[in-house]
mmCIF file of C-alpha atoms in Angstrom:
data_model
loop_
_atom_site.group_PDB
_atom_site.id
_atom_site.type_symbol
_atom_site.label_atom_id
_atom_site.label_comp_id
_atom_site.label_asym_id
_atom_site.label_seq_id
_atom_site.Cartn_x
_atom_site.Cartn_y
_atom_site.Cartn_z
ATOM 1 C CA MET A 1 19.779 -27.157 42.350
ATOM 2 C CA GLU A 2 18.865 -23.503 42.002
ATOM 3 C CA THR A 3 19.016 -22.573 38.281
ATOM 4 C CA HIS A 4 20.046 -18.821 37.421
ATOM 5 C CA ILE A 5 19.698 -17.325 33.568
ATOM 6 C CA SER A 6 23.374 -17.174 33.366
ATOM 7 C CA CYS A 7 23.402 -20.559 33.121
ATOM 8 C CA LEU A 8 20.996 -21.005 29.971
ATOM 9 C CA PHE A 9 22.813 -21.669 26.736
ATOM 10 C CA PRO A 10 23.294 -18.936 24.233
ATOM 11 C CA GLU A 11 20.986 -20.349 21.985
ATOM 12 C CA ILE A 12 17.961 -20.034 24.430
ATOM 13 C CA LEU A 13 18.968 -16.813 25.182
ATOM 14 C CA ALA A 14 19.055 -15.607 21.445
ATOM 15 C CA MET A 15 15.661 -17.051 21.012
ATOM 16 C CA ILE A 16 14.085 -15.155 24.295
ATOM 17 C CA PHE A 17 15.937 -11.803 22.947
ATOM 18 C CA SER A 18 14.221 -12.219 19.562
ATOM 19 C CA TYR A 19 10.951 -11.318 21.335
ATOM 20 C CA LEU A 20 12.115 -7.891 22.487
ATOM 21 C CA ASP A 21 11.679 -5.075 20.363
ATOM 22 C CA VAL A 22 14.415 -3.127 18.887
ATOM 23 C CA ARG A 23 15.508 -0.789 21.757
ATOM 24 C CA ASP A 24 15.588 -3.513 24.327
ATOM 25 C CA LYS A 25 17.323 -5.870 21.937
ATOM 26 C CA GLY A 26 20.161 -3.088 22.044
ATOM 27 C CA ARG A 27 19.781 -2.532 25.858
ATOM 28 C CA VAL A 28 20.482 -6.326 26.603
ATOM 29 C CA ALA A 29 23.491 -6.589 24.692
ATOM 30 C CA GLN A 30 24.997 -4.038 27.244
ATOM 31 C CA VAL A 31 24.449 -6.346 30.507
ATOM 32 C CA CYS A 32 27.426 -8.753 29.956
ATOM 33 C CA THR A 33 29.692 -10.323 27.496
ATOM 34 C CA ALA A 34 27.433 -13.451 27.380
ATOM 35 C CA TRP A 35 24.444 -11.621 26.500
ATOM 36 C CA ARG A 36 25.967 -9.266 24.422
ATOM 37 C CA ASP A 37 27.369 -12.671 22.245
ATOM 38 C CA ALA A 38 23.505 -13.760 22.532
ATOM 39 C CA ALA A 39 22.176 -10.555 21.218
ATOM 40 C CA TYR A 40 24.675 -10.488 18.279
ATOM 41 C CA HIS A 41 22.994 -13.706 17.085
ATOM 42 C CA LYS A 42 21.655 -13.161 13.357
ATOM 43 C CA SER A 43 18.115 -14.826 14.556
ATOM 44 C CA VAL A 44 17.592 -11.859 17.196
ATOM 45 C CA TRP A 45 17.910 -9.561 14.483
ATOM 46 C CA ARG A 46 16.125 -11.224 11.671
ATOM 47 C CA GLY A 47 13.571 -9.274 9.799
ATOM 48 C CA VAL A 48 14.747 -5.646 11.593
ATOM 49 C CA GLU A 49 15.103 -2.634 9.893
ATOM 50 C CA ALA A 50 17.892 0.041 11.125
ATOM 51 C CA LYS A 51 16.600 3.165 11.613
ATOM 52 C CA LEU A 52 19.551 5.590 11.048
ATOM 53 C CA HIS A 53 20.231 9.382 11.252
ATOM 54 C CA LEU A 54 23.731 9.596 9.290
ATOM 55 C CA ARG A 55 25.313 13.043 10.510
ATOM 56 C CA ARG A 56 28.809 11.999 11.383
ATOM 57 C CA ALA A 57 31.313 9.227 10.590
ATOM 58 C CA ASN A 58 30.789 6.078 13.053
ATOM 59 C CA PRO A 59 33.544 3.553 11.642
ATOM 60 C CA SER A 60 31.738 0.694 14.012
ATOM 61 C CA LEU A 61 28.157 1.288 12.887
ATOM 62 C CA PHE A 62 28.136 -0.876 9.501
ATOM 63 C CA PRO A 63 30.257 -3.722 10.824
ATOM 64 C CA SER A 64 28.117 -3.943 13.990
ATOM 65 C CA LEU A 65 24.951 -3.930 11.587
ATOM 66 C CA GLN A 66 26.153 -6.606 9.514
ATOM 67 C CA ALA A 67 27.173 -8.625 12.203
ATOM 68 C CA ARG A 68 23.888 -8.859 13.366
ATOM 69 C CA GLY A 69 22.973 -9.841 10.028
ATOM 70 C CA ILE A 70 20.898 -6.624 9.563
ATOM 71 C CA ARG A 71 20.440 -5.936 5.846
ATOM 72 C CA ARG A 72 17.491 -3.448 5.803
ATOM 73 C CA VAL A 73 17.989 0.155 6.491
ATOM 74 C CA GLN A 74 15.834 3.480 6.602
ATOM 75 C CA ILE A 75 17.602 6.534 6.718
ATOM 76 C CA LEU A 76 16.007 9.469 8.779
ATOM 77 C CA SER A 77 18.154 12.143 7.816
ATOM 78 C CA LEU A 78 20.836 12.325 5.560
ATOM 79 C CA ARG A 79 23.798 14.721 6.051
ATOM 80 C CA ARG A 80 26.572 12.481 5.079
ATOM 81 C CA SER A 81 27.205 10.731 1.079
ATOM 82 C CA LEU A 82 25.027 8.242 0.203
ATOM 83 C CA SER A 83 27.825 6.116 -0.998
ATOM 84 C CA TYR A 84 29.118 5.910 2.563
ATOM 85 C CA VAL A 85 25.856 3.503 3.345
ATOM 86 C CA ILE A 86 26.406 1.396 0.068
ATOM 87 C CA GLN A 87 29.853 0.768 1.010
ATOM 88 C CA GLY A 88 29.149 -0.042 4.494
ATOM 89 C CA MET A 89 26.539 -2.665 3.445
ATOM 90 C CA PRO A 90 27.370 -4.329 0.108
ATOM 91 C CA ASN A 91 24.671 -7.070 0.512
ATOM 92 C CA ILE A 92 21.925 -4.420 1.494
ATOM 93 C CA GLU A 93 18.412 -5.735 0.946
ATOM 94 C CA SER A 94 16.172 -2.738 1.570
ATOM 95 C CA LEU A 95 16.847 1.115 1.613
ATOM 96 C CA ASN A 96 14.322 3.357 2.693
ATOM 97 C CA LEU A 97 15.227 7.018 2.028
ATOM 98 C CA SER A 98 11.612 8.216 2.133
ATOM 99 C CA GLY A 99 11.653 12.221 3.012
ATOM 100 C CA CYS A 100 15.413 12.576 2.487
ATOM 101 C CA TYR A 101 14.704 15.916 0.826
ATOM 102 C CA ASN A 102 18.288 16.955 0.541
ATOM 103 C CA LEU A 103 19.186 13.892 -1.868
ATOM 104 C CA THR A 104 20.228 14.742 -5.338
ATOM 105 C CA ASP A 105 20.786 12.820 -8.648
ATOM 106 C CA ASN A 106 24.498 13.853 -8.148
ATOM 107 C CA GLY A 107 24.475 11.814 -4.219
ATOM 108 C CA LEU A 108 22.440 8.858 -5.657
ATOM 109 C CA GLY A 109 24.972 8.800 -8.934
ATOM 110 C CA HIS A 110 27.570 8.509 -6.627
ATOM 111 C CA ALA A 111 26.627 5.843 -4.429
ATOM 112 C CA PHE A 112 24.911 3.596 -7.196
ATOM 113 C CA VAL A 113 28.232 3.077 -9.033
ATOM 114 C CA GLN A 114 28.199 -0.785 -9.707
ATOM 115 C CA GLU A 115 25.699 -3.265 -9.513
ATOM 116 C CA ILE A 116 24.047 -4.256 -6.367
ATOM 117 C CA PRO A 117 22.478 -7.511 -6.804
ATOM 118 C CA SER A 118 20.878 -7.663 -3.035
ATOM 119 C CA LEU A 119 18.748 -4.697 -3.264
ATOM 120 C CA ARG A 120 15.352 -5.879 -3.703
ATOM 121 C CA VAL A 121 13.674 -2.870 -2.143
ATOM 122 C CA LEU A 122 14.148 0.893 -2.463
ATOM 123 C CA ASN A 123 12.159 3.954 -1.225
ATOM 124 C CA LEU A 124 12.507 7.258 -2.743
ATOM 125 C CA SER A 125 9.190 8.750 -1.775
ATOM 126 C CA LEU A 126 9.183 12.411 -1.466
ATOM 127 C CA CYS A 127 12.989 12.856 -2.528
ATOM 128 C CA LYS A 128 11.763 15.413 -4.770
ATOM 129 C CA GLN A 129 15.072 16.545 -6.370
ATOM 130 C CA ILE A 130 15.241 13.096 -7.893
ATOM 131 C CA THR A 131 14.772 13.224 -11.665
ATOM 132 C CA ASP A 132 15.142 10.760 -14.740
ATOM 133 C CA SER A 133 18.881 10.969 -14.536
ATOM 134 C CA SER A 134 18.370 8.829 -11.132
ATOM 135 C CA LEU A 135 16.276 6.545 -12.780
ATOM 136 C CA GLY A 136 18.597 5.766 -15.345
ATOM 137 C CA ARG A 137 21.321 4.705 -12.475
ATOM 138 C CA ILE A 138 18.687 2.731 -10.693
ATOM 139 C CA ALA A 139 17.741 1.146 -14.179
ATOM 140 C CA GLN A 140 21.432 0.308 -14.891
ATOM 141 C CA TYR A 141 22.689 -0.923 -11.430
ATOM 142 C CA LEU A 142 19.966 -2.210 -9.487
ATOM 143 C CA LYS A 143 18.439 -4.847 -11.841
ATOM 144 C CA SER A 144 17.252 -7.070 -8.931
ATOM 145 C CA LEU A 145 14.924 -4.556 -7.730
ATOM 146 C CA GLU A 146 11.149 -5.742 -6.926
ATOM 147 C CA VAL A 147 9.633 -2.646 -4.959
ATOM 148 C CA LEU A 148 10.202 0.955 -6.334
ATOM 149 C CA GLU A 149 8.509 3.725 -4.408
ATOM 150 C CA LEU A 150 8.644 7.109 -6.072
ATOM 151 C CA GLY A 151 5.670 9.044 -4.885
ATOM 152 C CA GLY A 152 5.693 12.694 -4.704
ATOM 153 C CA CYS A 153 8.918 12.553 -6.756
ATOM 154 C CA SER A 154 7.468 15.161 -9.072
ATOM 155 C CA ASN A 155 10.322 15.704 -11.276
ATOM 156 C CA ILE A 156 9.849 12.334 -12.933
ATOM 157 C CA THR A 157 8.542 12.026 -16.693
ATOM 158 C CA ASN A 158 8.104 9.631 -19.272
ATOM 159 C CA THR A 159 11.869 9.595 -19.598
ATOM 160 C CA GLY A 160 12.260 8.066 -16.627
ATOM 161 C CA LEU A 161 9.832 5.201 -16.712
ATOM 162 C CA LEU A 162 11.153 4.380 -20.307
ATOM 163 C CA LEU A 163 14.339 3.632 -18.377
ATOM 164 C CA ILE A 164 12.746 1.627 -15.382
ATOM 165 C CA ALA A 165 10.920 0.007 -18.470
ATOM 166 C CA TRP A 166 14.411 -0.773 -19.845
ATOM 167 C CA GLY A 167 16.070 -2.121 -16.927
ATOM 168 C CA LEU A 168 14.098 -3.277 -13.955
ATOM 169 C CA HIS A 169 12.362 -6.343 -15.264
ATOM 170 C CA ARG A 170 11.926 -8.011 -11.936
ATOM 171 C CA LEU A 171 9.842 -5.212 -10.601
ATOM 172 C CA LYS A 172 6.881 -6.220 -8.798
ATOM 173 C CA SER A 173 5.711 -3.022 -7.247
ATOM 174 C CA LEU A 174 5.737 0.636 -8.595
ATOM 175 C CA ASN A 175 4.224 3.852 -6.742
ATOM 176 C CA LEU A 176 4.195 6.742 -8.953
ATOM 177 C CA ARG A 177 1.913 8.812 -6.666
ATOM 178 C CA SER A 178 1.750 12.473 -7.945
ATOM 179 C CA CYS A 179 4.572 12.027 -10.167
ATOM 180 C CA ARG A 180 1.915 14.583 -12.330
ATOM 181 C CA HIS A 181 4.609 15.017 -15.562
ATOM 182 C CA VAL A 182 3.530 10.790 -16.391
ATOM 183 C CA SER A 183 1.179 10.284 -18.753
ATOM 184 C CA ASP A 184 0.007 7.633 -21.164
ATOM 185 C CA VAL A 185 3.038 7.412 -22.748
ATOM 186 C CA GLY A 186 4.989 6.538 -19.816
ATOM 187 C CA ILE A 187 2.370 3.666 -18.802
ATOM 188 C CA GLY A 188 2.875 2.626 -22.563
ATOM 189 C CA HIS A 189 6.481 2.029 -21.658
ATOM 190 C CA LEU A 190 5.948 0.176 -18.509
ATOM 191 C CA ALA A 191 3.217 -2.130 -20.206
ATOM 192 C CA GLY A 192 5.707 -2.831 -22.998
ATOM 193 C CA MET A 193 4.022 -0.939 -25.511
ATOM 194 C CA THR A 194 7.444 0.134 -27.346
ATOM 195 C CA ARG A 195 9.478 -3.162 -27.139
ATOM 196 C CA SER A 196 11.724 -1.583 -29.825
ATOM 197 C CA ALA A 197 13.179 0.543 -26.985
ATOM 198 C CA ALA A 198 12.228 -1.408 -23.917
ATOM 199 C CA GLU A 199 10.943 -4.696 -22.812
ATOM 200 C CA GLY A 200 8.501 -3.459 -19.887
ATOM 201 C CA CYS A 201 7.979 -4.345 -16.440
ATOM 202 C CA LEU A 202 5.542 -7.225 -17.113
ATOM 203 C CA ASN A 203 5.874 -8.637 -13.526
ATOM 204 C CA LEU A 204 4.158 -5.911 -12.218
ATOM 205 C CA GLU A 205 1.787 -7.192 -9.274
ATOM 206 C CA TYR A 206 1.170 -3.878 -7.230
ATOM 207 C CA LEU A 207 0.673 -0.099 -9.175
ATOM 208 C CA THR A 208 -0.146 2.668 -7.699
ATOM 209 C CA LEU A 209 -1.034 5.789 -9.901
ATOM 210 C CA GLN A 210 -2.800 7.893 -7.507
ATOM 211 C CA ASP A 211 -2.927 11.600 -8.315
ATOM 212 C CA CYS A 212 -1.490 11.298 -11.836
ATOM 213 C CA GLN A 213 -3.474 13.770 -13.547
ATOM 214 C CA LYS A 214 -2.172 13.597 -17.154
ATOM 215 C CA LEU A 215 -3.407 10.013 -17.360
ATOM 216 C CA THR A 216 -6.263 8.727 -19.685
ATOM 217 C CA ASP A 217 -8.609 5.695 -20.564
ATOM 218 C CA LEU A 218 -5.386 5.128 -23.047
ATOM 219 C CA SER A 219 -3.287 3.907 -19.950
ATOM 220 C CA LEU A 220 -5.806 1.784 -18.678
ATOM 221 C CA LYS A 221 -5.784 -0.024 -22.157
ATOM 222 C CA HIS A 222 -2.047 -0.015 -21.911
ATOM 223 C CA ILE A 223 -2.398 -1.993 -18.724
ATOM 224 C CA SER A 224 -4.875 -4.002 -19.748
ATOM 225 C CA LYS A 225 -2.935 -5.376 -22.617
ATOM 226 C CA GLY A 226 0.793 -5.766 -21.136
ATOM 227 C CA LEU A 227 0.152 -6.296 -17.403
ATOM 228 C CA ALA A 228 -1.189 -9.280 -17.122
ATOM 229 C CA LYS A 229 -0.134 -10.159 -13.689
ATOM 230 C CA LEU A 230 -1.554 -6.926 -11.916
ATOM 231 C CA LYS A 231 -2.779 -7.892 -8.728
ATOM 232 C CA VAL A 232 -3.378 -4.059 -7.216
ATOM 233 C CA LEU A 233 -4.353 -0.972 -9.173
ATOM 234 C CA ASN A 234 -4.561 2.215 -7.707
ATOM 235 C CA LEU A 235 -6.096 5.154 -9.797
ATOM 236 C CA SER A 236 -7.548 7.291 -7.029
ATOM 237 C CA PHE A 237 -7.695 11.312 -7.958
ATOM 238 C CA CYS A 238 -6.956 10.339 -11.590
ATOM 239 C CA GLY A 239 -9.479 12.727 -13.182
ATOM 240 C CA GLY A 240 -9.040 11.887 -16.821
ATOM 241 C CA ILE A 241 -9.926 8.241 -16.512
ATOM 242 C CA SER A 242 -14.043 7.582 -17.527
ATOM 243 C CA ASP A 243 -16.183 4.762 -17.592
ATOM 244 C CA ALA A 244 -14.908 3.723 -20.962
ATOM 245 C CA GLY A 245 -11.645 2.947 -19.406
ATOM 246 C CA MET A 246 -13.446 0.314 -17.122
ATOM 247 C CA ILE A 247 -13.782 -1.761 -20.151
ATOM 248 C CA HIS A 248 -10.589 -2.462 -20.407
ATOM 249 C CA LEU A 249 -9.817 -3.196 -17.083
ATOM 250 C CA SER A 250 -12.942 -5.615 -16.847
ATOM 251 C CA HIS A 251 -11.129 -8.341 -18.219
ATOM 252 C CA MET A 252 -8.006 -8.690 -16.177
ATOM 253 C CA THR A 253 -8.309 -11.786 -14.110
ATOM 254 C CA SER A 254 -5.660 -11.235 -11.756
ATOM 255 C CA LEU A 255 -6.766 -8.058 -10.837
ATOM 256 C CA TRP A 256 -8.317 -8.139 -7.392
ATOM 257 C CA SER A 257 -8.186 -4.940 -5.776
ATOM 258 C CA LEU A 258 -9.117 -1.614 -7.674
ATOM 259 C CA ASN A 259 -9.324 1.998 -6.163
ATOM 260 C CA LEU A 260 -11.122 4.572 -8.093
ATOM 261 C CA ARG A 261 -11.481 6.805 -5.128
ATOM 262 C CA SER A 262 -12.562 10.593 -6.305
ATOM 263 C CA CYS A 263 -12.274 9.642 -10.199
ATOM 264 C CA ASP A 264 -14.862 12.046 -10.781
ATOM 265 C CA ASN A 265 -15.734 10.831 -14.326
ATOM 266 C CA ILE A 266 -16.473 7.195 -12.998
ATOM 267 C CA SER A 267 -20.330 6.600 -12.622
ATOM 268 C CA ASP A 268 -22.839 4.161 -12.516
ATOM 269 C CA THR A 269 -21.871 2.880 -16.503
ATOM 270 C CA GLY A 270 -18.487 2.290 -15.429
ATOM 271 C CA ILE A 271 -19.445 0.033 -12.532
ATOM 272 C CA MET A 272 -21.703 -1.913 -15.231
ATOM 273 C CA HIS A 273 -18.838 -2.545 -17.420
ATOM 274 C CA LEU A 274 -16.681 -3.749 -14.323
ATOM 275 C CA ALA A 275 -19.128 -6.006 -13.290
ATOM 276 C CA MET A 276 -20.193 -7.137 -16.900
ATOM 277 C CA GLY A 277 -16.398 -8.461 -17.344
ATOM 278 C CA THR A 278 -14.509 -11.301 -15.924
ATOM 279 C CA LEU A 279 -13.061 -9.866 -13.181
ATOM 280 C CA ARG A 280 -12.969 -11.664 -9.650
ATOM 281 C CA LEU A 281 -12.514 -8.373 -7.661
ATOM 282 C CA SER A 282 -12.076 -8.857 -3.678
ATOM 283 C CA GLY A 283 -11.789 -5.053 -2.947
ATOM 284 C CA LEU A 284 -13.221 -1.948 -4.700
ATOM 285 C CA ASP A 285 -13.225 1.519 -3.867
ATOM 286 C CA VAL A 286 -15.638 4.241 -5.203
ATOM 287 C CA SER A 287 -15.799 6.764 -2.523
ATOM 288 C CA PHE A 288 -16.434 10.144 -3.513
ATOM 289 C CA CYS A 289 -17.353 9.251 -7.012
ATOM 290 C CA ASP A 290 -20.332 11.772 -7.321
ATOM 291 C CA LYS A 291 -21.903 9.715 -10.557
ATOM 292 C CA ILE A 292 -22.392 6.395 -8.265
ATOM 293 C CA GLY A 293 -25.652 5.857 -7.029
ATOM 294 C CA ASP A 294 -28.269 2.879 -6.383
ATOM 295 C CA GLN A 295 -27.637 1.476 -9.654
ATOM 296 C CA SER A 296 -24.347 0.897 -9.205
ATOM 297 C CA LEU A 297 -25.320 -1.545 -6.300
ATOM 298 C CA ALA A 298 -27.512 -3.617 -8.391
ATOM 299 C CA TYR A 299 -24.783 -4.153 -10.826
ATOM 300 C CA ILE A 300 -22.231 -4.616 -7.977
ATOM 301 C CA ALA A 301 -24.600 -7.403 -6.572
ATOM 302 C CA GLN A 302 -25.191 -8.846 -10.435
ATOM 303 C CA GLY A 303 -21.169 -9.459 -11.523
ATOM 304 C CA LEU A 304 -18.959 -8.582 -8.660
ATOM 305 C CA TYR A 305 -20.653 -10.212 -5.447
ATOM 306 C CA GLN A 306 -17.358 -12.043 -4.576
ATOM 307 C CA LEU A 307 -16.191 -8.563 -3.218
ATOM 308 C CA LYS A 308 -14.861 -8.436 0.386
ATOM 309 C CA SER A 309 -14.169 -4.907 0.669
ATOM 310 C CA LEU A 310 -16.325 -2.082 -0.544
ATOM 311 C CA SER A 311 -16.049 1.585 -0.323
ATOM 312 C CA LEU A 312 -19.093 3.802 -1.271
ATOM 313 C CA CYS A 313 -18.042 6.831 1.328
ATOM 314 C CA SER A 314 -20.040 9.977 0.022
ATOM 315 C CA CYS A 315 -21.681 8.122 -3.196
ATOM 316 C CA HIS A 316 -25.155 9.197 -3.950
ATOM 317 C CA ILE A 317 -26.574 5.793 -2.406
ATOM 318 C CA SER A 318 -30.196 5.087 -0.616
ATOM 319 C CA ASP A 319 -31.662 2.173 1.193
ATOM 320 C CA ASP A 320 -33.030 1.155 -1.831
ATOM 321 C CA GLY A 321 -29.304 0.629 -3.502
ATOM 322 C CA ILE A 322 -28.497 -1.331 -0.129
ATOM 323 C CA ASN A 323 -31.719 -3.508 -0.719
ATOM 324 C CA ARG A 324 -30.858 -4.202 -4.066
ATOM 325 C CA MET A 325 -27.289 -5.236 -3.211
ATOM 326 C CA VAL A 326 -27.202 -7.063 0.072
ATOM 327 C CA ARG A 327 -28.638 -10.314 -0.787
ATOM 328 C CA GLN A 328 -26.116 -11.215 -3.475
ATOM 329 C CA MET A 329 -22.703 -10.307 -1.039
ATOM 330 C CA HIS A 330 -21.904 -13.430 1.095
ATOM 331 C CA GLU A 331 -18.214 -12.461 0.994
ATOM 332 C CA LEU A 332 -18.392 -8.837 2.278
ATOM 333 C CA ARG A 333 -16.377 -8.302 5.174
ATOM 334 C CA THR A 334 -15.885 -4.625 5.288
ATOM 335 C CA LEU A 335 -18.325 -1.886 4.302
ATOM 336 C CA ASN A 336 -17.528 1.923 4.089
ATOM 337 C CA ILE A 337 -20.741 4.043 4.000
ATOM 338 C CA GLY A 338 -19.392 7.060 5.323
ATOM 339 C CA GLN A 339 -21.057 10.244 4.614
ATOM 340 C CA CYS A 340 -23.924 8.164 2.434
ATOM 341 C CA VAL A 341 -26.380 11.055 3.994
ATOM 342 C CA ARG A 342 -29.582 9.156 2.335
ATOM 343 C CA ILE A 343 -28.897 5.958 4.353
ATOM 344 C CA THR A 344 -31.334 5.607 7.239
ATOM 345 C CA ASP A 345 -32.339 2.694 9.810
ATOM 346 C CA LYS A 346 -33.531 0.769 6.996
ATOM 347 C CA GLY A 347 -30.618 0.317 5.119
ATOM 348 C CA LEU A 348 -28.790 -0.625 8.245
ATOM 349 C CA GLU A 349 -31.621 -2.952 9.147
ATOM 350 C CA LEU A 350 -31.014 -4.482 5.788
ATOM 351 C CA ILE A 351 -27.324 -4.642 6.324
ATOM 352 C CA ALA A 352 -27.612 -6.326 9.849
ATOM 353 C CA ASP A 353 -30.081 -9.053 8.260
ATOM 354 C CA HIS A 354 -28.028 -10.047 5.228
ATOM 355 C CA LEU A 355 -24.422 -8.988 5.425
ATOM 356 C CA THR A 356 -23.807 -11.363 8.660
ATOM 357 C CA GLN A 357 -20.197 -11.910 7.866
ATOM 358 C CA LEU A 358 -19.029 -8.328 8.242
ATOM 359 C CA THR A 359 -16.299 -7.346 10.363
ATOM 360 C CA GLY A 360 -16.041 -3.911 9.827
ATOM 361 C CA ILE A 361 -18.561 -1.019 8.970
ATOM 362 C CA ASP A 362 -17.875 2.855 8.542
ATOM 363 C CA LEU A 363 -20.841 4.969 9.472
ATOM 364 C CA TYR A 364 -18.860 8.063 9.330
ATOM 365 C CA GLY A 365 -21.614 11.244 8.970
ATOM 366 C CA CYS A 366 -24.338 9.021 8.188
ATOM 367 C CA THR A 367 -26.805 11.700 9.866
ATOM 368 C CA LYS A 368 -30.124 9.998 9.444
ATOM 369 C CA ILE A 369 -29.595 6.675 11.601
ATOM 370 C CA THR A 370 -30.633 6.629 14.853
ATOM 371 C CA LYS A 371 -30.283 4.490 17.817
ATOM 372 C CA ARG A 372 -32.482 1.782 16.493
ATOM 373 C CA GLY A 373 -30.570 1.281 13.199
ATOM 374 C CA LEU A 374 -27.136 1.417 15.351
ATOM 375 C CA GLU A 375 -28.463 -1.422 17.775
ATOM 376 C CA ARG A 376 -29.458 -4.153 15.020
ATOM 377 C CA ILE A 377 -25.458 -3.330 13.410
ATOM 378 C CA THR A 378 -24.054 -3.724 16.565
ATOM 379 C CA GLN A 379 -25.454 -7.545 16.635
ATOM 380 C CA LEU A 380 -23.340 -8.377 13.654
ATOM 381 C CA PRO A 381 -21.903 -11.695 15.185
ATOM 382 C CA CYS A 382 -18.469 -10.838 13.778
ATOM 383 C CA LEU A 383 -18.310 -7.278 13.969
ATOM 384 C CA LYS A 384 -14.871 -5.956 15.225
ATOM 385 C CA VAL A 385 -14.648 -2.408 13.902
ATOM 386 C CA LEU A 386 -17.352 0.380 13.732
ATOM 387 C CA ASN A 387 -16.662 4.035 12.861
ATOM 388 C CA LEU A 388 -19.579 6.828 13.794
ATOM 389 C CA GLY A 389 -17.406 9.910 13.852
ATOM 390 C CA LEU A 390 -19.949 12.755 13.367
ATOM 391 C CA TRP A 391 -22.933 10.582 14.031
ATOM 392 C CA GLN A 392 -25.113 12.135 16.628
ATOM 393 C CA MET A 393 -27.616 11.070 19.282
ATOM 394 C CA THR A 394 -29.701 12.922 21.522
ATOM 395 C CA GLU A 395 -28.825 12.664 25.328
ATOM 396 C CA SER A 396 -31.960 10.106 25.576
ATOM 397 C CA GLU A 397 -31.079 8.056 22.912
ATOM 398 C CA LYS A 398 -27.505 7.017 23.952
ATOM 399 C CA VAL A 399 -26.518 3.424 24.464
ATOM 400 C CA ARG A 400 -25.941 2.902 27.990
#
């Protein structure tokens, strides 16, 4: 007996449709009523984020999303009131408003007028008109938030962080990239240093402070005292922190990723402080730290030998530093040494001999390496990613 696809049970169709991309999920729903019914099964749309242009009224939009169980929304352009979204999706879990430049405190205030216990993720990155006033609303009505993205919200101040510390006790991830008005006082609020006013966000696990220019080592002291659960800390481009601040971070036993990229005042001494502590770092980025040299690699080998990812791009390291490090770094999987112009084939041979578990290496701009060193690197048994941008060979040297 011949079997046709129309004979399949709706549950089987739904299972098949779940493997399609979002566009094709919508297309199969237009084939016939049986396929539409199967395509509207919630299992088909599990985890899907709806990407919407809110330009004009569409009465069927939100009932359709709810029928499919979609609870994650990204607004690509916002020409209607935000309250239109909140009212239409009362059980929303994730709201991404990144880049909605026309969103204002007034618009957000009209949307958040009562508690929304289902909302866990809110992304306001690059919503440049948002100020502390909006953070007051968020702290009051979105107490279940676990992820808050505020990167590029340049009007946020320490007052806004006080409001977050007062109301968002479940927060696990906070991005404050380029919030340049934020200072040590604000970080103190987050870390619970002002308990009389705010309990703090003591469950934070991921904190991005990239390009927060007013921060000093005092912020790191606050973080080390109050944010004991922190796993990932991004301090890149924070020019106000120094080697002394690394002493505070050196005993944060939960921390497994630290980004110090382009922190101009971090030197070999700072790496020494980190290596002498009780850290169990898995990832460290000190790229473009001009004061990092071969001595740092010796410290890393002594106290941070469990690293799986190490970025040293444009640091003043040489083959000698590589020699002092490689024999202890048995866990290392990713090594970024792009633009380290003192590295030669000798350094690559040391890497090939000892870092046998490497899966990725960046040699961008390493102008002193030749075909000989490259051939040794390409023999690494686990290597999957090799970046050679700006690396030049003569025509006769090119690998055939």
